[in-house]
Amino acid sequence: MKISVQSDDFDISEEIKQLTDGRTDIGAVASFVGLVRDIHGVKKINKLTLEHFPAMAKKELNKIANQAMDRWQVEDLTIIHRYGEMLPGDQIVLVITTSHHREAAFTAAQFIMDWLKTDAPFWKKEETEDGTHWVAAKTDDDEKKERWK
Amino acid sequence: MKISVQSDDFDISEEIKQLTDGRTDIGAVASFVGLVRDIHGVKKINKLTLEHFPAMAKKELNKIANQAMDRWQVEDLTIIHRYGEMLPGDQIVLVITTSHHREAAFTAAQFIMDWLKTDAPFWKKEETEDGTHWVAAKTDDDEKKERWK
Amino acid sequence: MNILYFALIREHIGKSSETIDLPSGINTVGGVIDYLEGQGDNYQIAFAQPDLIRAAVNDEYVGLDHAVSDADELAFFPPMTGG
Amino acid sequence: MNILYFALIREHIGKSSETIDLPSGINTVGGVIDYLEGQGDNYQIAFAQPDLIRAAVNDEYVGLDHAVSDADELAFFPPMTGG
Protein backbone atom coordinates (compact mmCIF):
# COMPACT_ATOMS: atom_id res chain seq x y z
CA MET A 1 0.00 0.00 0.00
CA LYS A 2 1.40 3.36 -0.99
CA ILE A 3 -0.15 6.57 0.27
CA SER A 4 1.51 9.80 -0.75
CA VAL A 5 0.62 13.45 -0.28
CA GLN A 6 3.06 15.35 -2.44
CA SER A 7 3.56 18.47 -4.53
CA ASP A 8 5.39 16.56 -7.26
CA ASP A 9 3.67 15.17 -10.31
CA PHE A 10 3.36 11.39 -10.79
CA ASP A 11 3.55 8.87 -13.62
CA ILE A 12 0.82 6.24 -13.72
CA SER A 13 2.92 3.62 -15.57
CA GLU A 14 5.61 3.91 -12.94
CA GLU A 15 3.08 3.59 -10.12
CA ILE A 16 1.36 0.57 -11.66
CA LYS A 17 4.77 -1.04 -12.15
CA GLN A 18 5.53 -0.62 -8.45
CA LEU A 19 2.30 -2.48 -7.59
CA THR A 20 2.66 -5.30 -10.09
CA ASP A 21 6.40 -5.88 -10.58
CA GLY A 22 7.44 -9.37 -9.57
CA ARG A 23 3.81 -10.42 -9.09
CA THR A 24 2.02 -12.74 -11.48
CA ASP A 25 -1.17 -13.25 -9.47
CA ILE A 26 -2.81 -9.91 -10.30
CA GLY A 27 -5.38 -10.05 -13.07
CA ALA A 28 -6.90 -6.60 -12.76
CA VAL A 29 -5.56 -3.08 -12.34
CA ALA A 30 -8.15 -0.30 -12.15
CA SER A 31 -7.06 3.31 -11.92
CA PHE A 32 -8.26 6.85 -11.87
CA VAL A 33 -6.49 10.11 -12.59
CA GLY A 34 -8.11 13.42 -11.70
CA LEU A 35 -7.00 16.42 -13.74
CA VAL A 36 -7.42 20.17 -13.35
CA ARG A 37 -10.19 21.36 -15.67
CA ASP A 38 -10.03 24.72 -17.39
CA ILE A 39 -13.61 25.57 -16.65
CA HIS A 40 -15.91 25.51 -13.64
CA GLY A 41 -19.51 26.39 -14.38
CA VAL A 42 -19.05 29.25 -16.84
CA LYS A 43 -15.75 30.58 -15.52
CA LYS A 44 -12.41 29.99 -17.20
CA ILE A 45 -9.82 28.74 -14.73
CA ASN A 46 -6.24 29.94 -14.96
CA LYS A 47 -4.80 28.23 -11.92
CA LEU A 48 -5.79 25.90 -9.11
CA THR A 49 -4.23 25.87 -5.66
CA LEU A 50 -4.71 22.90 -3.38
CA GLU A 51 -4.31 23.61 0.31
CA HIS A 52 -4.18 20.67 2.70
CA PHE A 53 -3.89 19.69 6.34
CA PRO A 54 -0.71 17.59 6.20
CA ALA A 55 -0.96 15.56 9.43
CA MET A 56 -4.57 14.67 8.79
CA ALA A 57 -4.37 14.20 5.04
CA LYS A 58 -2.06 11.24 5.19
CA LYS A 59 -4.02 9.75 8.09
CA GLU A 60 -7.38 10.06 6.29
CA LEU A 61 -5.98 8.65 3.05
CA ASN A 62 -4.67 5.68 5.03
CA LYS A 63 -8.08 5.18 6.61
CA ILE A 64 -9.85 5.26 3.26
CA ALA A 65 -7.29 2.85 1.81
CA ASN A 66 -7.68 0.41 4.69
CA GLN A 67 -11.45 0.49 4.39
CA ALA A 68 -11.18 -0.34 0.69
CA MET A 69 -8.78 -3.22 1.44
CA ASP A 70 -11.17 -4.55 4.11
CA ARG A 71 -14.32 -4.33 2.01
CA TRP A 72 -13.13 -5.69 -1.33
CA GLN A 73 -10.65 -8.33 -2.42
CA VAL A 74 -8.01 -5.80 -3.27
CA GLU A 75 -4.44 -7.08 -3.43
CA ASP A 76 -2.76 -3.71 -3.14
CA LEU A 77 -3.37 -0.06 -3.89
CA THR A 78 -1.78 3.34 -4.36
CA ILE A 79 -3.22 6.75 -3.59
CA ILE A 80 -1.32 9.89 -4.54
CA HIS A 81 -2.85 13.29 -3.84
CA ARG A 82 -1.00 16.42 -4.84
CA TYR A 83 -1.10 19.84 -3.21
CA GLY A 84 0.14 23.27 -4.25
CA GLU A 85 -0.35 25.20 -7.47
CA MET A 86 -1.53 23.50 -10.63
CA LEU A 87 -2.59 24.50 -14.13
CA PRO A 88 -5.46 23.18 -16.25
CA GLY A 89 -4.51 19.77 -17.59
CA ASP A 90 -2.27 18.98 -14.61
CA GLN A 91 -2.75 15.78 -12.64
CA ILE A 92 -4.21 16.17 -9.13
CA VAL A 93 -4.94 12.72 -7.83
CA LEU A 94 -4.16 9.09 -8.67
CA VAL A 95 -5.83 5.95 -7.36
CA ILE A 96 -4.73 2.48 -8.44
CA THR A 97 -6.23 -0.75 -7.15
CA THR A 98 -5.04 -4.25 -7.99
CA SER A 99 -7.05 -7.40 -7.58
CA HIS A 100 -7.45 -10.92 -8.89
CA HIS A 101 -10.73 -9.81 -10.43
CA ARG A 102 -11.85 -6.68 -12.24
CA GLU A 103 -15.04 -6.10 -10.27
CA ALA A 104 -13.25 -5.65 -6.95
CA ALA A 105 -10.61 -3.41 -8.52
CA PHE A 106 -13.16 -1.11 -10.15
CA THR A 107 -15.43 -0.89 -7.13
CA ALA A 108 -12.62 -0.17 -4.68
CA ALA A 109 -11.17 2.56 -6.91
CA GLN A 110 -14.55 4.22 -7.23
CA PHE A 111 -15.15 3.96 -3.47
CA ILE A 112 -11.80 5.58 -2.74
CA MET A 113 -12.45 8.45 -5.15
CA ASP A 114 -15.89 9.12 -3.67
CA TRP A 115 -14.47 9.24 -0.14
CA LEU A 116 -11.48 11.35 -1.14
CA LYS A 117 -13.86 14.01 -2.44
CA THR A 118 -15.58 14.43 0.91
CA ASP A 119 -13.19 13.16 3.57
CA ALA A 120 -9.67 14.06 2.53
CA PRO A 121 -8.67 17.41 4.08
CA PHE A 122 -7.85 19.27 0.88
CA TRP A 123 -9.33 22.54 -0.32
CA LYS A 124 -9.32 23.85 -3.85
CA LYS A 125 -8.95 27.52 -4.69
CA GLU A 126 -9.51 28.62 -8.25
CA GLU A 127 -8.00 31.59 -9.96
CA THR A 128 -10.38 32.73 -12.70
CA GLU A 129 -10.57 35.78 -14.92
CA ASP A 130 -12.84 37.32 -12.22
CA GLY A 131 -10.47 36.73 -9.33
CA THR A 132 -9.89 33.85 -6.95
CA HIS A 133 -12.40 31.90 -4.89
CA TRP A 134 -12.58 28.71 -2.86
CA VAL A 135 -14.44 25.87 -4.51
CA ALA A 136 -17.69 24.99 -2.73
CA ALA A 137 -18.26 21.39 -1.69
CA LYS A 138 -20.79 19.61 -3.88
CA THR A 139 -23.83 18.00 -2.29
CA ASP A 140 -23.80 15.31 -4.95
CA ASP A 141 -20.35 14.29 -3.69
CA ASP A 142 -21.93 13.70 -0.29
CA GLU A 143 -24.61 11.60 -1.94
CA LYS A 144 -22.02 9.57 -3.81
CA LYS A 145 -20.30 8.84 -0.54
CA GLU A 146 -23.55 7.87 1.17
CA ARG A 147 -24.25 5.02 -1.22
CA TRP A 148 -21.32 3.07 0.23
CA LYS A 149 -22.91 2.88 3.66
CA MET B 1 -11.24 7.21 -30.19
CA LYS B 2 -8.45 4.68 -30.55
CA ILE B 3 -9.20 1.01 -31.06
CA SER B 4 -6.27 -1.30 -31.54
CA VAL B 5 -5.93 -5.07 -31.83
CA GLN B 6 -2.22 -5.74 -31.67
CA SER B 7 0.42 -8.23 -30.61
CA ASP B 8 2.68 -5.50 -29.19
CA ASP B 9 2.64 -4.45 -25.58
CA PHE B 10 1.36 -0.99 -24.57
CA ASP B 11 2.23 1.74 -22.10
CA ILE B 12 -0.67 3.24 -20.17
CA SER B 13 1.03 6.63 -19.56
CA GLU B 14 1.65 6.99 -23.27
CA GLU B 15 -1.94 6.09 -24.10
CA ILE B 16 -3.41 8.48 -21.51
CA LYS B 17 -1.15 11.22 -22.87
CA GLN B 18 -2.54 10.67 -26.36
CA LEU B 19 -6.07 11.17 -25.03
CA THR B 20 -5.37 14.19 -22.86
CA ASP B 21 -2.51 16.09 -24.52
CA GLY B 22 -3.54 19.58 -25.53
CA ARG B 23 -6.88 19.23 -23.76
CA THR B 24 -7.67 21.03 -20.53
CA ASP B 25 -11.36 20.18 -20.31
CA ILE B 26 -10.96 16.60 -19.07
CA GLY B 27 -11.36 16.15 -15.33
CA ALA B 28 -11.46 12.38 -15.11
CA VAL B 29 -9.47 9.52 -16.61
CA ALA B 30 -10.54 6.01 -15.62
CA SER B 31 -8.60 3.03 -16.84
CA PHE B 32 -8.28 -0.70 -16.59
CA VAL B 33 -5.41 -3.04 -17.38
CA GLY B 34 -5.98 -6.79 -17.57
CA LEU B 35 -2.94 -8.97 -16.86
CA VAL B 36 -2.17 -12.65 -17.37
CA ARG B 37 -2.51 -14.46 -14.04
CA ASP B 38 -0.23 -17.34 -13.11
CA ILE B 39 -3.03 -19.48 -11.79
CA HIS B 40 -6.47 -20.58 -12.94
CA GLY B 41 -8.42 -22.55 -10.37
CA VAL B 42 -5.68 -24.76 -8.96
CA LYS B 43 -3.51 -25.00 -12.05
CA LYS B 44 -0.27 -23.10 -12.51
CA ILE B 45 -0.18 -21.31 -15.85
CA ASN B 46 3.04 -21.14 -17.84
CA LYS B 47 1.81 -19.38 -20.94
CA LEU B 48 -1.34 -17.88 -22.40
CA THR B 49 -2.15 -17.72 -26.10
CA LEU B 50 -4.85 -15.39 -27.35
CA GLU B 51 -6.40 -16.31 -30.66
CA HIS B 52 -8.67 -13.80 -32.36
CA PHE B 53 -10.87 -13.21 -35.40
CA PRO B 54 -9.15 -10.13 -36.85
CA ALA B 55 -11.87 -8.71 -39.10
CA MET B 56 -14.52 -9.05 -36.44
CA ALA B 57 -12.40 -8.10 -33.43
CA LYS B 58 -11.79 -4.54 -34.54
CA LYS B 59 -15.42 -4.19 -35.62
CA GLU B 60 -16.79 -5.44 -32.28
CA LEU B 61 -14.41 -3.27 -30.28
CA ASN B 62 -15.59 -0.28 -32.29
CA LYS B 63 -19.20 -1.18 -31.60
CA ILE B 64 -18.59 -1.50 -27.87
CA ALA B 65 -16.69 1.80 -27.86
CA ASN B 66 -19.46 3.61 -29.71
CA GLN B 67 -22.08 2.25 -27.34
CA ALA B 68 -20.08 3.55 -24.38
CA MET B 69 -19.72 6.97 -26.02
CA ASP B 70 -23.47 7.07 -26.70
CA ARG B 71 -24.56 6.01 -23.23
CA TRP B 72 -22.28 8.08 -21.02
CA GLN B 73 -20.71 11.50 -21.23
CA VAL B 74 -17.38 10.18 -22.32
CA GLU B 75 -15.08 12.63 -24.07
CA ASP B 76 -12.82 10.05 -25.63
CA LEU B 77 -11.56 6.52 -25.10
CA THR B 78 -8.94 3.98 -25.98
CA ILE B 79 -9.25 0.21 -26.19
CA ILE B 80 -6.19 -1.95 -26.86
CA HIS B 81 -6.55 -5.72 -26.95
CA ARG B 82 -3.50 -7.87 -27.54
CA TYR B 83 -3.31 -11.27 -29.21
CA GLY B 84 -0.61 -13.91 -29.43
CA GLU B 85 1.54 -15.52 -26.76
CA MET B 86 1.86 -13.99 -23.30
CA LEU B 87 3.40 -14.89 -19.98
CA PRO B 88 1.99 -14.43 -16.47
CA GLY B 89 2.27 -10.77 -15.51
CA ASP B 90 1.98 -9.59 -19.14
CA GLN B 91 -0.62 -7.00 -20.10
CA ILE B 92 -3.55 -8.27 -22.19
CA VAL B 93 -6.04 -5.46 -22.43
CA LEU B 94 -6.26 -1.73 -21.79
CA VAL B 95 -9.34 0.47 -21.55
CA ILE B 96 -9.12 4.21 -20.90
CA THR B 97 -12.10 6.55 -20.72
CA THR B 98 -11.94 10.30 -20.32
CA SER B 99 -14.79 12.49 -19.16
CA HIS B 100 -15.58 15.76 -17.48
CA HIS B 101 -16.75 13.76 -14.48
CA ARG B 102 -15.49 10.68 -12.73
CA GLU B 103 -18.78 8.79 -12.59
CA ALA B 104 -19.16 8.62 -16.37
CA ALA B 105 -15.51 7.64 -16.84
CA PHE B 106 -15.69 4.80 -14.31
CA THR B 107 -19.02 3.46 -15.52
CA ALA B 108 -18.07 3.49 -19.20
CA ALA B 109 -14.76 1.72 -18.51
CA GLN B 110 -16.53 -0.99 -16.52
CA PHE B 111 -19.20 -1.37 -19.22
CA ILE B 112 -16.53 -1.79 -21.91
CA MET B 113 -14.66 -4.42 -19.90
CA ASP B 114 -17.84 -6.41 -19.23
CA TRP B 115 -18.72 -6.41 -22.92
CA LEU B 116 -15.19 -7.23 -24.04
CA LYS B 117 -15.31 -10.38 -21.93
CA THR B 118 -18.34 -11.76 -23.72
CA ASP B 119 -18.52 -10.04 -27.10
CA ALA B 120 -14.98 -9.54 -28.36
CA PRO B 121 -13.96 -12.49 -30.57
CA PHE B 122 -10.88 -13.57 -28.63
CA TRP B 123 -10.17 -16.99 -27.19
CA LYS B 124 -7.68 -17.82 -24.46
CA LYS B 125 -5.65 -20.99 -24.41
CA GLU B 126 -3.68 -21.81 -21.30
CA GLU B 127 -0.52 -23.84 -21.09
CA THR B 128 -0.36 -25.43 -17.65
CA GLU B 129 1.81 -28.08 -16.06
CA ASP B 130 -0.88 -30.62 -17.15
CA GLY B 131 -0.94 -29.55 -20.78
CA THR B 132 -2.86 -26.97 -22.74
CA HIS B 133 -6.59 -26.25 -22.79
CA TRP B 134 -8.99 -23.57 -23.97
CA VAL B 135 -10.43 -21.40 -21.25
CA ALA B 136 -14.17 -21.91 -20.72
CA ALA B 137 -16.43 -18.87 -20.84
CA LYS B 138 -17.69 -17.85 -17.42
CA THR B 139 -21.42 -17.58 -16.82
CA ASP B 140 -20.82 -14.76 -14.36
CA ASP B 141 -19.32 -12.78 -17.24
CA ASP B 142 -22.63 -13.15 -19.05
CA GLU B 143 -24.43 -11.94 -15.94
CA LYS B 144 -22.13 -8.93 -15.66
CA LYS B 145 -22.97 -8.04 -19.23
CA GLU B 146 -26.69 -8.48 -18.66
CA ARG B 147 -26.85 -5.78 -16.01
CA TRP B 148 -26.17 -3.13 -18.65
CA LYS B 149 -29.38 -3.88 -20.52
CA MET C 1 -19.27 -20.42 -49.25
CA ASN C 2 -16.22 -19.54 -47.23
CA ILE C 3 -16.21 -20.92 -43.67
CA LEU C 4 -13.82 -19.90 -40.89
CA TYR C 5 -13.12 -21.87 -37.72
CA PHE C 6 -11.56 -20.55 -34.53
CA ALA C 7 -10.11 -21.84 -31.27
CA LEU C 8 -11.29 -25.29 -30.12
CA ILE C 9 -13.58 -25.70 -33.12
CA ARG C 10 -10.67 -24.99 -35.46
CA GLU C 11 -8.57 -27.58 -33.62
CA HIS C 12 -11.29 -30.24 -33.70
CA ILE C 13 -11.97 -29.75 -37.40
CA GLY C 14 -8.28 -29.52 -38.19
CA LYS C 15 -8.35 -26.43 -40.39
CA SER C 16 -8.92 -22.71 -39.97
CA SER C 17 -10.99 -22.24 -43.12
CA GLU C 18 -12.48 -24.01 -46.10
CA THR C 19 -14.72 -23.25 -49.03
CA ILE C 20 -17.74 -25.42 -49.67
CA ASP C 21 -20.51 -25.40 -52.24
CA LEU C 22 -23.77 -25.13 -50.31
CA PRO C 23 -25.90 -28.17 -51.16
CA SER C 24 -29.34 -27.17 -52.35
CA GLY C 25 -31.86 -26.95 -49.54
CA ILE C 26 -29.26 -25.77 -47.02
CA ASN C 27 -29.92 -22.11 -46.34
CA THR C 28 -29.41 -21.46 -42.60
CA VAL C 29 -26.43 -21.54 -40.21
CA GLY C 30 -27.97 -24.53 -38.45
CA GLY C 31 -28.40 -26.26 -41.79
CA VAL C 32 -24.70 -25.81 -42.53
CA ILE C 33 -23.82 -27.37 -39.17
CA ASP C 34 -26.04 -30.37 -39.91
CA TYR C 35 -24.43 -30.72 -43.31
CA LEU C 36 -20.89 -30.47 -41.92
CA GLU C 37 -21.61 -33.06 -39.22
CA GLY C 38 -22.17 -35.52 -42.05
CA GLN C 39 -18.66 -34.86 -43.37
CA GLY C 40 -16.70 -36.70 -40.71
CA ASP C 41 -16.00 -37.38 -37.04
CA ASN C 42 -13.90 -34.23 -36.72
CA TYR C 43 -16.96 -32.10 -37.54
CA GLN C 44 -19.21 -34.14 -35.26
CA ILE C 45 -16.82 -33.60 -32.36
CA ALA C 46 -16.46 -29.91 -33.18
CA PHE C 47 -20.20 -29.30 -33.17
CA ALA C 48 -21.12 -31.84 -30.46
CA GLN C 49 -22.13 -29.24 -27.85
CA PRO C 50 -24.60 -26.79 -29.42
CA ASP C 51 -24.47 -24.42 -26.42
CA LEU C 52 -20.72 -23.99 -26.98
CA ILE C 53 -21.08 -22.97 -30.64
CA ARG C 54 -21.22 -19.34 -31.74
CA ALA C 55 -21.59 -18.22 -35.33
CA ALA C 56 -21.06 -15.06 -37.35
CA VAL C 57 -22.09 -14.25 -40.90
CA ASN C 58 -20.07 -11.56 -42.62
CA ASP C 59 -18.55 -10.53 -39.29
CA GLU C 60 -21.85 -10.18 -37.44
CA TYR C 61 -23.01 -12.52 -34.68
CA VAL C 62 -26.06 -14.51 -35.74
CA GLY C 63 -28.30 -17.27 -34.44
CA LEU C 64 -28.59 -20.78 -35.90
CA ASP C 65 -31.69 -19.86 -37.87
CA HIS C 66 -29.92 -17.05 -39.72
CA ALA C 67 -30.12 -17.35 -43.52
CA VAL C 68 -26.94 -18.00 -45.50
CA SER C 69 -26.03 -18.25 -49.15
CA ASP C 70 -22.89 -19.14 -51.08
CA ALA C 71 -21.83 -15.48 -51.16
CA ASP C 72 -21.63 -15.23 -47.35
CA GLU C 73 -18.63 -15.77 -45.13
CA LEU C 74 -19.60 -17.94 -42.19
CA ALA C 75 -17.51 -18.28 -39.01
CA PHE C 76 -17.82 -20.81 -36.18
CA PHE C 77 -16.18 -20.43 -32.78
CA PRO C 78 -16.71 -21.18 -29.07
CA PRO C 79 -18.04 -18.58 -26.59
CA MET C 80 -15.60 -15.67 -26.42
CA THR C 81 -13.06 -15.43 -23.59
CA GLY C 82 -11.30 -12.18 -24.31
CA GLY C 83 -10.75 -9.17 -22.11
CA MET D 1 -4.79 25.03 23.26
CA ASN D 2 -3.35 25.04 19.76
CA ILE D 3 -5.85 25.93 17.02
CA LEU D 4 -5.30 25.49 13.25
CA TYR D 5 -7.26 27.21 10.51
CA PHE D 6 -7.45 26.16 6.87
CA ALA D 7 -8.66 27.54 3.55
CA LEU D 8 -11.41 30.20 3.67
CA ILE D 9 -11.54 30.11 7.47
CA ARG D 10 -7.80 30.72 7.63
CA GLU D 11 -8.18 33.66 5.24
CA HIS D 12 -11.08 35.19 7.16
CA ILE D 13 -9.33 34.92 10.51
CA GLY D 14 -6.04 36.06 9.01
CA LYS D 15 -3.78 33.42 10.50
CA SER D 16 -3.14 29.71 10.05
CA SER D 17 -2.73 28.91 13.75
CA GLU D 18 -2.76 30.36 17.22
CA THR D 19 -2.51 29.19 20.80
CA ILE D 20 -5.16 30.22 23.29
CA ASP D 21 -5.76 29.52 26.96
CA LEU D 22 -9.19 27.92 27.18
CA PRO D 23 -11.34 30.08 29.44
CA SER D 24 -12.89 28.08 32.25
CA GLY D 25 -16.28 26.69 31.37
CA ILE D 26 -15.37 26.24 27.70
CA ASN D 27 -14.99 22.52 27.08
CA THR D 28 -16.49 21.70 23.69
CA VAL D 29 -15.66 22.55 20.08
CA GLY D 30 -18.86 24.61 19.85
CA GLY D 31 -17.87 26.45 23.04
CA VAL D 32 -14.54 27.39 21.47
CA ILE D 33 -16.33 28.77 18.40
CA ASP D 34 -18.62 30.87 20.61
CA TYR D 35 -15.60 32.14 22.52
CA LEU D 36 -13.65 32.98 19.34
CA GLU D 37 -16.63 34.83 17.86
CA GLY D 38 -16.28 37.24 20.75
CA GLN D 39 -12.70 37.99 19.73
CA GLY D 40 -13.39 40.10 16.65
CA ASP D 41 -15.19 40.57 13.37
CA ASN D 42 -12.72 38.34 11.54
CA TYR D 43 -13.79 35.40 13.72
CA GLN D 44 -17.48 36.25 13.37
CA ILE D 45 -17.15 36.26 9.59
CA ALA D 46 -15.11 33.05 9.62
CA PHE D 47 -17.71 31.18 11.68
CA ALA D 48 -20.83 32.91 10.28
CA GLN D 49 -22.16 29.84 8.44
CA PRO D 50 -22.26 26.89 10.83
CA ASP D 51 -23.04 24.38 8.04
CA LEU D 52 -19.78 25.35 6.34
CA ILE D 53 -17.61 24.67 9.40
CA ARG D 54 -15.83 21.38 9.96
CA ALA D 55 -13.67 20.60 12.97
CA ALA D 56 -11.02 18.08 13.95
CA VAL D 57 -9.50 17.36 17.33
CA ASN D 58 -6.06 15.75 17.27
CA ASP D 59 -6.48 14.97 13.56
CA GLU D 60 -9.88 13.27 13.90
CA TYR D 61 -13.11 14.74 12.57
CA VAL D 62 -15.48 15.64 15.39
CA GLY D 63 -18.84 17.29 15.93
CA LEU D 64 -19.45 20.61 17.69
CA ASP D 65 -20.35 18.88 20.94
CA HIS D 66 -16.99 17.09 21.14
CA ALA D 67 -15.10 17.71 24.37
CA VAL D 68 -11.81 19.65 24.25
CA SER D 69 -9.14 20.60 26.75
CA ASP D 70 -6.01 22.75 26.62
CA ALA D 71 -3.92 19.72 25.68
CA ASP D 72 -5.84 19.14 22.44
CA GLU D 73 -5.04 20.44 19.00
CA LEU D 74 -8.20 21.81 17.39
CA ALA D 75 -8.56 22.49 13.65
CA PHE D 76 -11.28 24.41 11.81
CA PHE D 77 -11.86 24.27 8.06
CA PRO D 78 -14.62 24.37 5.43
CA PRO D 79 -16.10 21.20 3.86
CA MET D 80 -13.37 19.35 1.99
CA THR D 81 -13.01 19.69 -1.77
CA GLY D 82 -10.13 17.34 -2.55
CA GLY D 83 -9.94 14.48 -4.97
PDB file of C-alpha atoms in Angstrom, chain A residues 51-53 55-56 59-60 63 81 92-93 116-125 134-137, chain D residues 4-11 54-56 58-61 73 75-83:
ATOM      1  CA  GLU A  51      -4.315  23.606   0.314  1.00  0.00           C
ATOM      2  CA  HIS A  52      -4.181  20.666   2.696  1.00  0.00           C
ATOM      3  CA  PHE A  53      -3.891  19.692   6.343  1.00  0.00           C
ATOM      4  CA  ALA A  55      -0.963  15.564   9.425  1.00  0.00           C
ATOM      5  CA  MET A  56      -4.574  14.670   8.787  1.00  0.00           C
ATOM      6  CA  LYS A  59      -4.024   9.755   8.092  1.00  0.00           C
ATOM      7  CA  GLU A  60      -7.381  10.059   6.292  1.00  0.00           C
ATOM      8  CA  LYS A  63      -8.075   5.181   6.613  1.00  0.00           C
ATOM      9  CA  HIS A  81      -2.852  13.289  -3.837  1.00  0.00           C
ATOM     10  CA  ILE A  92      -4.211  16.169  -9.125  1.00  0.00           C
ATOM     11  CA  VAL A  93      -4.936  12.718  -7.833  1.00  0.00           C
ATOM     12  CA  LEU A 116     -11.485  11.353  -1.140  1.00  0.00           C
ATOM     13  CA  LYS A 117     -13.856  14.006  -2.436  1.00  0.00           C
ATOM     14  CA  THR A 118     -15.583  14.428   0.909  1.00  0.00           C
ATOM     15  CA  ASP A 119     -13.189  13.157   3.567  1.00  0.00           C
ATOM     16  CA  ALA A 120      -9.671  14.062   2.528  1.00  0.00           C
ATOM     17  CA  PRO A 121      -8.675  17.405   4.079  1.00  0.00           C
ATOM     18  CA  PHE A 122      -7.854  19.266   0.876  1.00  0.00           C
ATOM     19  CA  TRP A 123      -9.331  22.536  -0.321  1.00  0.00           C
ATOM     20  CA  LYS A 124      -9.318  23.852  -3.855  1.00  0.00           C
ATOM     21  CA  LYS A 125      -8.946  27.522  -4.688  1.00  0.00           C
ATOM     22  CA  TRP A 134     -12.575  28.711  -2.864  1.00  0.00           C
ATOM     23  CA  VAL A 135     -14.436  25.865  -4.509  1.00  0.00           C
ATOM     24  CA  ALA A 136     -17.691  24.993  -2.729  1.00  0.00           C
ATOM     25  CA  ALA A 137     -18.263  21.390  -1.695  1.00  0.00           C
TER      26      ALA A 137
ATOM     27  CA  LEU D   4      -5.300  25.486  13.248  1.00  0.00           C
ATOM     28  CA  TYR D   5      -7.264  27.207  10.506  1.00  0.00           C
ATOM     29  CA  PHE D   6      -7.451  26.163   6.866  1.00  0.00           C
ATOM     30  CA  ALA D   7      -8.663  27.536   3.548  1.00  0.00           C
ATOM     31  CA  LEU D   8     -11.405  30.197   3.674  1.00  0.00           C
ATOM     32  CA  ILE D   9     -11.545  30.111   7.473  1.00  0.00           C
ATOM     33  CA  ARG D  10      -7.797  30.724   7.626  1.00  0.00           C
ATOM     34  CA  GLU D  11      -8.180  33.659   5.245  1.00  0.00           C
ATOM     35  CA  ARG D  54     -15.830  21.380   9.958  1.00  0.00           C
ATOM     36  CA  ALA D  55     -13.666  20.601  12.967  1.00  0.00           C
ATOM     37  CA  ALA D  56     -11.022  18.081  13.950  1.00  0.00           C
ATOM     38  CA  ASN D  58      -6.061  15.755  17.265  1.00  0.00           C
ATOM     39  CA  ASP D  59      -6.477  14.965  13.564  1.00  0.00           C
ATOM     40  CA  GLU D  60      -9.877  13.274  13.903  1.00  0.00           C
ATOM     41  CA  TYR D  61     -13.114  14.737  12.569  1.00  0.00           C
ATOM     42  CA  GLU D  73      -5.037  20.444  19.001  1.00  0.00           C
ATOM     43  CA  ALA D  75      -8.561  22.488  13.649  1.00  0.00           C
ATOM     44  CA  PHE D  76     -11.277  24.415  11.807  1.00  0.00           C
ATOM     45  CA  PHE D  77     -11.861  24.271   8.058  1.00  0.00           C
ATOM     46  CA  PRO D  78     -14.620  24.368   5.429  1.00  0.00           C
ATOM     47  CA  PRO D  79     -16.105  21.205   3.856  1.00  0.00           C
ATOM     48  CA  MET D  80     -13.372  19.346   1.994  1.00  0.00           C
ATOM     49  CA  THR D  81     -13.008  19.688  -1.767  1.00  0.00           C
ATOM     50  CA  GLY D  82     -10.135  17.345  -2.549  1.00  0.00           C
ATOM     51  CA  GLY D  83      -9.938  14.479  -4.967  1.00  0.00           C
TER      52      GLY D  83
END
